[in-house]
Short mmCIF file of C-alpha atoms in Angstrom, two decimals:
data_model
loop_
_atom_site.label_atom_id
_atom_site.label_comp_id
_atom_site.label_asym_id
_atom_site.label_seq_id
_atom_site.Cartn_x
_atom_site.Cartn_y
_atom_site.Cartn_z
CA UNK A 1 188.33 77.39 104.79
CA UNK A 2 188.72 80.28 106.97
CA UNK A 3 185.77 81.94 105.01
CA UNK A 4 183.33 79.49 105.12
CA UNK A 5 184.14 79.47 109.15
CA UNK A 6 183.40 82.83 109.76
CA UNK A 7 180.40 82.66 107.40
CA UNK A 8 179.24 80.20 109.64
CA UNK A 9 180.17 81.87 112.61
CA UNK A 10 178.66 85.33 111.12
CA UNK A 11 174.97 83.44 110.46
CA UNK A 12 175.01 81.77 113.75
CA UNK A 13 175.76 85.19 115.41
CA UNK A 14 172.97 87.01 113.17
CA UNK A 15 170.59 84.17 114.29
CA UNK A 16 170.85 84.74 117.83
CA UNK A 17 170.47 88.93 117.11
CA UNK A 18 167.21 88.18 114.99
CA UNK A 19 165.96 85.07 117.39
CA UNK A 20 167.12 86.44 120.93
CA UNK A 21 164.91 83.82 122.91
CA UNK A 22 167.13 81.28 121.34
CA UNK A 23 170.01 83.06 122.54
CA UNK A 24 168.28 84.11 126.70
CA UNK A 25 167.83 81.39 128.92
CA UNK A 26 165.74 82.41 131.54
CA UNK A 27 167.96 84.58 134.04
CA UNK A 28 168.06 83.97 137.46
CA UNK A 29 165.36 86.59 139.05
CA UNK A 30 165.40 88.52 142.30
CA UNK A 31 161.79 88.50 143.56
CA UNK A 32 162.46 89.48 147.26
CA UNK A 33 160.87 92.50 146.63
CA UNK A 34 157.64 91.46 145.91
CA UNK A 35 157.82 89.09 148.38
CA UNK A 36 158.32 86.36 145.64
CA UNK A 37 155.46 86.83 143.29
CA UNK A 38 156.28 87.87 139.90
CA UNK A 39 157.85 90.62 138.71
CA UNK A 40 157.56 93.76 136.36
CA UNK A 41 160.59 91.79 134.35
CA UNK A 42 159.03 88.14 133.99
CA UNK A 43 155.55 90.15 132.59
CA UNK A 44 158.01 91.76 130.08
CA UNK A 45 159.54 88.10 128.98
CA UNK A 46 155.80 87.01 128.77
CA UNK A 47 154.79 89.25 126.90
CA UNK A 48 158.01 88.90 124.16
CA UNK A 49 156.92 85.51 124.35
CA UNK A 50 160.63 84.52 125.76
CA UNK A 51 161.96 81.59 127.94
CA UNK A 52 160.96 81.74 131.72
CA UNK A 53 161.62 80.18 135.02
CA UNK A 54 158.12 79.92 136.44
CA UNK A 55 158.92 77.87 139.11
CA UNK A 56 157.94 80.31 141.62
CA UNK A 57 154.32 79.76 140.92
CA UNK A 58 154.03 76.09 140.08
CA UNK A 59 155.88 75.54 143.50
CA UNK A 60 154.31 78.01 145.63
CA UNK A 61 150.88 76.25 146.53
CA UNK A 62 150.45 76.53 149.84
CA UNK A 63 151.48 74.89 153.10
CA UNK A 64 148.72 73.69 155.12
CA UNK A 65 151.86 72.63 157.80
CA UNK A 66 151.74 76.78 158.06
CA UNK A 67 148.12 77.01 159.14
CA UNK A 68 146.76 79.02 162.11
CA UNK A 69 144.68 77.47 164.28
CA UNK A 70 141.40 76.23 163.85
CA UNK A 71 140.19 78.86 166.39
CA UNK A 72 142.17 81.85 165.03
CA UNK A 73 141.07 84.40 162.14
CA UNK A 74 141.35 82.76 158.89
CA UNK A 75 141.96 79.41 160.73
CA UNK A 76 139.92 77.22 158.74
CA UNK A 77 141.42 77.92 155.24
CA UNK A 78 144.38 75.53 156.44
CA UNK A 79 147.05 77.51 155.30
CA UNK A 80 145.99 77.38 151.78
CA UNK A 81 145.17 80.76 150.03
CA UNK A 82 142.48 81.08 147.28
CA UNK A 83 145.29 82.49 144.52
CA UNK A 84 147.54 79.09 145.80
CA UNK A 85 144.27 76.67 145.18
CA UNK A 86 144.28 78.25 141.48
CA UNK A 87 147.83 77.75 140.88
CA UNK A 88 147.40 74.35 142.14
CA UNK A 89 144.42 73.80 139.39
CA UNK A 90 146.39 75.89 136.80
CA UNK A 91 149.98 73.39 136.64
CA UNK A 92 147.96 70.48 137.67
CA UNK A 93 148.30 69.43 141.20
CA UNK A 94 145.34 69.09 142.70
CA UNK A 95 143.21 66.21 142.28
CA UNK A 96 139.54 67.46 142.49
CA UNK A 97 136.41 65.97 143.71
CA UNK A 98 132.91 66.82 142.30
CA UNK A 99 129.59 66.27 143.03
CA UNK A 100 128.62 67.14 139.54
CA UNK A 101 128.88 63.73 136.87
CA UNK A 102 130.04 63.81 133.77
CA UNK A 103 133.25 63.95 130.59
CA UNK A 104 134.24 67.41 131.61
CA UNK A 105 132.95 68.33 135.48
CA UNK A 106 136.70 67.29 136.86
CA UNK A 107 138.33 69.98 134.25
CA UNK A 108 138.41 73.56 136.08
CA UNK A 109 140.84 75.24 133.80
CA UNK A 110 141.42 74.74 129.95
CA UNK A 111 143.63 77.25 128.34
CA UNK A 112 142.67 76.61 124.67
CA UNK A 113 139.64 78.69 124.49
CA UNK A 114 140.95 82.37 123.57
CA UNK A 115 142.62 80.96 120.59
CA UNK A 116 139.85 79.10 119.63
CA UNK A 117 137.46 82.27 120.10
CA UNK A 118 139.86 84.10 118.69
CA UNK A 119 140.26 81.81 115.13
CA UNK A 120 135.86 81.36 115.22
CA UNK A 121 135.99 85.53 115.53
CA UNK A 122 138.88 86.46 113.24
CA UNK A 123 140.18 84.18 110.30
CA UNK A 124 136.68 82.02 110.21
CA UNK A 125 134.06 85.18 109.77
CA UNK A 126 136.42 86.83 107.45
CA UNK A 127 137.81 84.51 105.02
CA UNK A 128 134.48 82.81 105.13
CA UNK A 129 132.05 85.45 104.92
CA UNK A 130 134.63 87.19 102.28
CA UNK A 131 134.62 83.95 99.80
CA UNK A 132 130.95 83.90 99.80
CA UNK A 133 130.81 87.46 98.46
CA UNK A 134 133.60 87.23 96.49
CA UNK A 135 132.09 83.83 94.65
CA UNK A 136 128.83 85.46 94.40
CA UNK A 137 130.21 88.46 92.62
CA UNK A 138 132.63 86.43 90.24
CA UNK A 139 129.21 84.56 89.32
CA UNK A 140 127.57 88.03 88.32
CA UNK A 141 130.31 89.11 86.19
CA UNK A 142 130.65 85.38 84.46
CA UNK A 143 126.52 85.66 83.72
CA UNK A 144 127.39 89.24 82.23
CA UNK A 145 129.77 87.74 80.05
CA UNK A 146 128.69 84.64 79.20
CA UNK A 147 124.90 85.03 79.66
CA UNK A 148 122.54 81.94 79.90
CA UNK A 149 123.24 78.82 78.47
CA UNK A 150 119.99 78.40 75.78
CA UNK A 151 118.59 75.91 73.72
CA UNK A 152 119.84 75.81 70.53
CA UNK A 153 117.41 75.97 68.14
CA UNK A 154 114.67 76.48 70.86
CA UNK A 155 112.69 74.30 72.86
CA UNK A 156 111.33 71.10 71.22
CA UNK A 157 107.73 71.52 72.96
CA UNK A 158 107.95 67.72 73.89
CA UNK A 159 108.97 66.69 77.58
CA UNK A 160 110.74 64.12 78.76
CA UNK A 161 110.62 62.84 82.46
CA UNK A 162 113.88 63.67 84.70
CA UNK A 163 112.97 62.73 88.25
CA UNK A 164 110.75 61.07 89.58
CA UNK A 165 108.52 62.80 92.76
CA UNK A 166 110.39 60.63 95.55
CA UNK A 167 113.83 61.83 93.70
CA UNK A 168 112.37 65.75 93.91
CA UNK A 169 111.31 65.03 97.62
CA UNK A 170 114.91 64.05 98.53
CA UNK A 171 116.28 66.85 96.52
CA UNK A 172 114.05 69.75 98.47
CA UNK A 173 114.73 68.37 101.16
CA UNK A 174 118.54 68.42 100.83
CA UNK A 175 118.13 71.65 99.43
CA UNK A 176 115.58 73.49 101.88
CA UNK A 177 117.11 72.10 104.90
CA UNK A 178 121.16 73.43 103.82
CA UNK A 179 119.44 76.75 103.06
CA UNK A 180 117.88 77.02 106.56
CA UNK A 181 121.12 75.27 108.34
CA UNK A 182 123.59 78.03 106.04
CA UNK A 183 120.79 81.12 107.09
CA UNK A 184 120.50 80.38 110.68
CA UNK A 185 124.04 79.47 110.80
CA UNK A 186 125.18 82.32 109.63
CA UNK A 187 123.33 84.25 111.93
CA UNK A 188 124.90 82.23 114.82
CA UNK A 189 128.02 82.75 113.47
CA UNK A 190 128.58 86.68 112.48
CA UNK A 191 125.43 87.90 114.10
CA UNK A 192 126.88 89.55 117.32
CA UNK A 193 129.60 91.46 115.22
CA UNK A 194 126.91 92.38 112.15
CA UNK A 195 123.40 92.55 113.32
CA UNK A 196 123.56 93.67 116.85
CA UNK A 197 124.75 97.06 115.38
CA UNK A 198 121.48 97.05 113.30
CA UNK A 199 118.85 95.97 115.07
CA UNK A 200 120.02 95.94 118.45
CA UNK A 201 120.43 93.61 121.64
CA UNK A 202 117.18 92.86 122.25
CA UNK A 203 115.85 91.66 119.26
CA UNK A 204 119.03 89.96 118.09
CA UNK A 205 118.62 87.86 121.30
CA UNK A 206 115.17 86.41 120.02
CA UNK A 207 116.24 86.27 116.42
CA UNK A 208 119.69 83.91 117.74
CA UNK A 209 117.52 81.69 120.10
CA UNK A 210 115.28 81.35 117.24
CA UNK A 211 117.82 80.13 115.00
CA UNK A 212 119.58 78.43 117.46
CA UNK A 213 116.63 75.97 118.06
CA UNK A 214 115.81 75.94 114.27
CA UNK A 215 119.30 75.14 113.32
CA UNK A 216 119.53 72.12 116.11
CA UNK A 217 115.85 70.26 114.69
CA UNK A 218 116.33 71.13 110.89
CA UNK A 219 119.47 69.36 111.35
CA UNK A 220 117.91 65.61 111.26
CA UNK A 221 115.42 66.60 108.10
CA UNK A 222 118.68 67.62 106.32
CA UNK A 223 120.86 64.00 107.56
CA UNK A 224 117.40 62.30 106.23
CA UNK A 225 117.69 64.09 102.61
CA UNK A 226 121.17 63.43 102.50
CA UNK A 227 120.84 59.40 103.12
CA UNK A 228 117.56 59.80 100.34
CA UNK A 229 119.37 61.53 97.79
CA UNK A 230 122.69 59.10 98.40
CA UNK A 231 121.00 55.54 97.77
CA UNK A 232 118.94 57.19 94.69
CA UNK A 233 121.83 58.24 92.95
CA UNK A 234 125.00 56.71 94.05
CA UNK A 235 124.84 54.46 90.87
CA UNK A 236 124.57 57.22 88.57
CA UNK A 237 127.17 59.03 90.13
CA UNK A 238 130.52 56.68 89.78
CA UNK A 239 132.99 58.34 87.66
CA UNK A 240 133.69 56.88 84.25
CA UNK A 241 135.87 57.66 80.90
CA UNK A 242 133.05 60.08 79.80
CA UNK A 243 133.50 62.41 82.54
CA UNK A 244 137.13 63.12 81.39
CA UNK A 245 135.92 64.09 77.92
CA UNK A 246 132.89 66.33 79.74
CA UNK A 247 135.58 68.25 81.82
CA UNK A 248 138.39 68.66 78.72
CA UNK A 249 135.53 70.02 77.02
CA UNK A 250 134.32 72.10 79.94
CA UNK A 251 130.79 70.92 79.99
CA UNK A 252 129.93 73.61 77.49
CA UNK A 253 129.70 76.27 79.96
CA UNK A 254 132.52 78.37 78.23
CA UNK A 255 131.68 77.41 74.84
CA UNK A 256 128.82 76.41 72.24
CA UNK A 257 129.81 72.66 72.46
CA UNK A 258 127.44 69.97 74.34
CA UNK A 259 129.70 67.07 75.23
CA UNK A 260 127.96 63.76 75.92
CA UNK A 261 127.00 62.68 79.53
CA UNK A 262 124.13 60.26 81.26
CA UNK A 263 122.55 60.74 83.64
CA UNK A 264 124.61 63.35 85.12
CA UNK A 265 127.50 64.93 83.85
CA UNK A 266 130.78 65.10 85.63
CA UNK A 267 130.33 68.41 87.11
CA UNK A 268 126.96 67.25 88.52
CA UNK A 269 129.15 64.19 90.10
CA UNK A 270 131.78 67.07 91.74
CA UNK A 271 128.70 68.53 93.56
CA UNK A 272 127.08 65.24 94.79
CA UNK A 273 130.57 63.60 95.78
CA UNK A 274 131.12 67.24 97.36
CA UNK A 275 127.78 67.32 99.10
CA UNK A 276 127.46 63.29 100.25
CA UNK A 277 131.51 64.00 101.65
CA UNK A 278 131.17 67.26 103.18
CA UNK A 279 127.98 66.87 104.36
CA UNK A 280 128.54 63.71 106.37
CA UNK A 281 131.89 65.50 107.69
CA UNK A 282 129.52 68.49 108.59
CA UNK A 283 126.81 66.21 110.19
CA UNK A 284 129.47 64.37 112.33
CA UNK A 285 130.68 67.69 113.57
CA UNK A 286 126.93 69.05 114.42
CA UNK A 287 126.59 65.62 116.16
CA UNK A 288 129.09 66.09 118.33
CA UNK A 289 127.95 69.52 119.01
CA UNK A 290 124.49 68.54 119.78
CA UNK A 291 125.67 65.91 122.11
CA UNK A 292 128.26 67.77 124.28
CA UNK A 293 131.06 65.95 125.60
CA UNK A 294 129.24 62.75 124.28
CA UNK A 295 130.61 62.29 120.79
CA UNK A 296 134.70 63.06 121.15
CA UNK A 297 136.16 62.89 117.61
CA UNK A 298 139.56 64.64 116.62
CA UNK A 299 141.93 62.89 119.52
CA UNK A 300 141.15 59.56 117.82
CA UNK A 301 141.46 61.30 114.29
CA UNK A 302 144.65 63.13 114.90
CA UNK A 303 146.17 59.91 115.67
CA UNK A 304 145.16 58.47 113.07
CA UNK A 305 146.72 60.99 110.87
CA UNK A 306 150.00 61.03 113.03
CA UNK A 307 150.21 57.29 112.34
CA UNK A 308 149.84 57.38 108.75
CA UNK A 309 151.64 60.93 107.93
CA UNK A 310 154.28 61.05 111.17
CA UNK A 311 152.46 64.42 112.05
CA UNK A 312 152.67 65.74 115.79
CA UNK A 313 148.79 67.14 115.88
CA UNK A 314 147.43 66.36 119.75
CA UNK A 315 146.11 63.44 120.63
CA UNK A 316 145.31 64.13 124.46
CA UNK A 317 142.97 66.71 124.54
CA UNK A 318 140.29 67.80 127.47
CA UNK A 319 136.60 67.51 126.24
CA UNK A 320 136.17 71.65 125.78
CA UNK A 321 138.55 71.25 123.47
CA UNK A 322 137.04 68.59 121.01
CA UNK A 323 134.12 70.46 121.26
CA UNK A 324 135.79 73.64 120.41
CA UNK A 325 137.57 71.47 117.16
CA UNK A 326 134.33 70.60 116.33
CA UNK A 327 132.83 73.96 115.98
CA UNK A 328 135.65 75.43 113.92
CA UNK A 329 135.56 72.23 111.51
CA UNK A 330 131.94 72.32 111.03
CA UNK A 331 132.90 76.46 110.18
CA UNK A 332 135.21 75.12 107.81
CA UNK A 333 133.21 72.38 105.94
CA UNK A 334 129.93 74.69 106.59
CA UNK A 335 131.33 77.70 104.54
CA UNK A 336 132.83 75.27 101.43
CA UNK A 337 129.35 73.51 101.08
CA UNK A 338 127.96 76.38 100.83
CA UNK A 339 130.15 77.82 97.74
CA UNK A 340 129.60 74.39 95.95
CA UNK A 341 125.77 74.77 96.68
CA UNK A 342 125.86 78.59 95.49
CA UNK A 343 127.55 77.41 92.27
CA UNK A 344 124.69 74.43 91.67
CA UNK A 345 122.03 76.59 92.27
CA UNK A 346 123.19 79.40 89.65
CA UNK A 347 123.72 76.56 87.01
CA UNK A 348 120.05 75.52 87.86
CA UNK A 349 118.31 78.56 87.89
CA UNK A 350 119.54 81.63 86.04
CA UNK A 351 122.75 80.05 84.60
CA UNK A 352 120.85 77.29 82.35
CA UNK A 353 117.23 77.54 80.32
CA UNK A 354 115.48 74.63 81.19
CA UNK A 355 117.51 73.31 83.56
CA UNK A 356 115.38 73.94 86.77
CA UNK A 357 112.21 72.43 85.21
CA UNK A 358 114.47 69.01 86.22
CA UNK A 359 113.89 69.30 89.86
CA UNK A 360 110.52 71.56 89.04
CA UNK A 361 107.92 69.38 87.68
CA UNK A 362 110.36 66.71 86.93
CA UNK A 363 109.64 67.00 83.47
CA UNK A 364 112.45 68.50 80.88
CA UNK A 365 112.42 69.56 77.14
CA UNK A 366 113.10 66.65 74.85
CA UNK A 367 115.97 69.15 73.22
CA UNK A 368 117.26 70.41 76.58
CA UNK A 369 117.92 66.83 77.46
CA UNK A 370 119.09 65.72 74.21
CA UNK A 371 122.14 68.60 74.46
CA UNK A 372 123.04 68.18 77.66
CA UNK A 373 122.66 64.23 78.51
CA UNK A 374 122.41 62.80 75.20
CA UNK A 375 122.84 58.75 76.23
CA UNK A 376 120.47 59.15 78.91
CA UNK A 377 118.11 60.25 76.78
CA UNK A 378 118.83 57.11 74.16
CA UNK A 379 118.31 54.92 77.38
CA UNK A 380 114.94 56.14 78.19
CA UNK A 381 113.80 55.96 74.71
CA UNK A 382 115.53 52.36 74.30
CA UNK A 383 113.48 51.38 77.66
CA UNK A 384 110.46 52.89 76.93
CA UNK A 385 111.07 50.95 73.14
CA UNK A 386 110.97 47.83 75.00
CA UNK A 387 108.15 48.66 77.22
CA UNK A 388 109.84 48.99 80.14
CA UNK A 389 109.95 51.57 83.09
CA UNK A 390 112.07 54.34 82.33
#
């Protein structure tokens, strides 16, 4: 018994060493000397991010009982100093009046935006930027190993039709519109710390406004191609049994085999359900930010997710700071669309023979589409047997 005490006794000690603000309560602090501002020692405890009694400022806000008269120097500032009016703003006791309307003229001081500039400049660029590179290289050294997905046998020389011009339409339009967003975005983003450097101040500045205002209109051409390509292809895209067997089998991508599929495979339905999720997410985020102050999102989500998963995330938070939530989630969602995209468009291009003739001309060989979406191609041909519209 006695051991167990003093093991006890030893880890509660050794926690106090390690932890010392759990041990310090904030000491009692002579400030006569400066008069009762702070001193060199509460800077220190700052700094060590330890317990203190800041009292001193969140009381001392000014008298106006104290002020001179209205006809002596310095008379009309009512006994109120300018550093006392900020300390008044800073812990909350002043109620201010504006002539200026709107969500956030009434808030003067939010402290929330050096960690958010701090997160958009540090962890956000790097990890971002770095998995785009990374991704990109891991696809070179897959195509070097595995090559390009052929035809076996070769082409048949007979076509077959894929999409329709309205389905293309939607598609490019998806397609070109995320390429410009991701581009100009990008440039937003990372241009200050990468491209100043390079091409200096000056012409950075026109090259940001530029894709500033191009990111802000392409926006609505790329909320229009996601609605287009959603209502064409929802239907094709619910998941069913055969999906399972397409994934065991790993869509033939690592080996010879061509497992059946409509339509589209299941690895086509991961990058729709990826794009139709993320890319509403990301177009409610850009919404807000487009509409400052206007569209408040994450207070009402946060409580949601408190309710349902007893989390403590904030629920009361000052408009610069759903706005700042809102940039770093469209960040976020932003930089994962743009892996999934990066992944369709090798498959579509260099990754696959044939396969970009789909969303070309519309128009695929009768083989390619026999290997890789077998039943489809039995339910065209069934159609067309019957006379109807494929």
């Amino acid at each position: 018994m006695n051991k167990k005490l003093l093991g006890a006794a030893t880890l509660v000690l050794a926690t106090l060493l390690f932890n010392p603000a759990w041990a310090q309560e904030a000491p009692e602090v002579d400030r006569t000397a400066t008069g009762g501002a702070q001193t060199l020692e509460d800077i220190m405890r700052r700094q060590k991010q330890l317990e203190m009694d800041d009292s001193f400022r969140s009381e001392n806000l000014g008298d106006p009982s104290r002020a001179a008269p209205i006809t002596d120097q310095l008379g009309t500032r009512g006994g109120v100093s300018d550093s006392e009016n900020w300390r008044a703003i800073r812990y909350n006791e002043i109620d201010p009046r504006t002539q200026v309307r709107g969500p956030a003229a009434d808030v003067l001081i939010q402290d929330a935006g050096m960690p958010w500039w701090k997160l958009r400049e540090g962890p956000i660029i790097t990890y971002g930027g770095g998995a785009i590179l990374g991704f990109i290289a891991l696809l070179v050294v897959f195509y070097l190993v595995r090559g390009k997905i052929m035809i076996d046998g070769g082409p048949a020389g007979t076509t077959i039709q894929r999409f329709k011009a309205i389905e293309r339409f939607g598609h490019w339009l998806l397609a070109g519109s995320f390429i410009a967003l991701g581009l100009t975005g990008l440039i937003t983003l990372m241009g200050r710390s990468f491209l100043i450097p390079v091409m200096g101040p000056d012409a950075f500045a026109t090259l940001a406004a530029g894709s500033k205002w191009l990111h802000n209109n392409v926006a609505w051409a790329f909320m229009l191609g996601l609605v287009m390509t959603f209502v064409m292809w929802v239907a094709h895209n619910i998941p069913n049994k055969l999906d399972w067997q397409w994934l065991k089998a790993g869509g033939g991508i690592f080996t010879k085999s061509h497992p059946s599929s409509k339509k589209f495979n299941a690895g086509q339905k991961i990058i729709f359900w990826t794009v139709m999720i993320l890319g509403a997410s990301v177009s409610l985020s850009g919404l807000s930010l487009l509409f400052p102050f206007q569209m408040p999102m994450f207070a009402d989500t946060f409580g949601v997710i408190n309710s349902v998963l007893g989390t403590s995330f904030p629920t009361d938070l000052a408009p610069h700071e759903e706005m700042q939530y809102a940039n770093i989630w469209h960040s976020i969602v932003a930089f994962v669309m743009m892996l999934a995209i990066i992944a369709h468009i090798y498959i579509g291009s260099v990754g696959m023979e044939g396969a970009f003739d789909a969303m070309g001309n519309g128009q695929v060989d009768l083989e390619w589409a026999r290997q890789h979406h077998d039943l489809w191609v039995a339910e065209v041909e069934a159609k067309q047997g019957k006379g109807e519209s494929p």
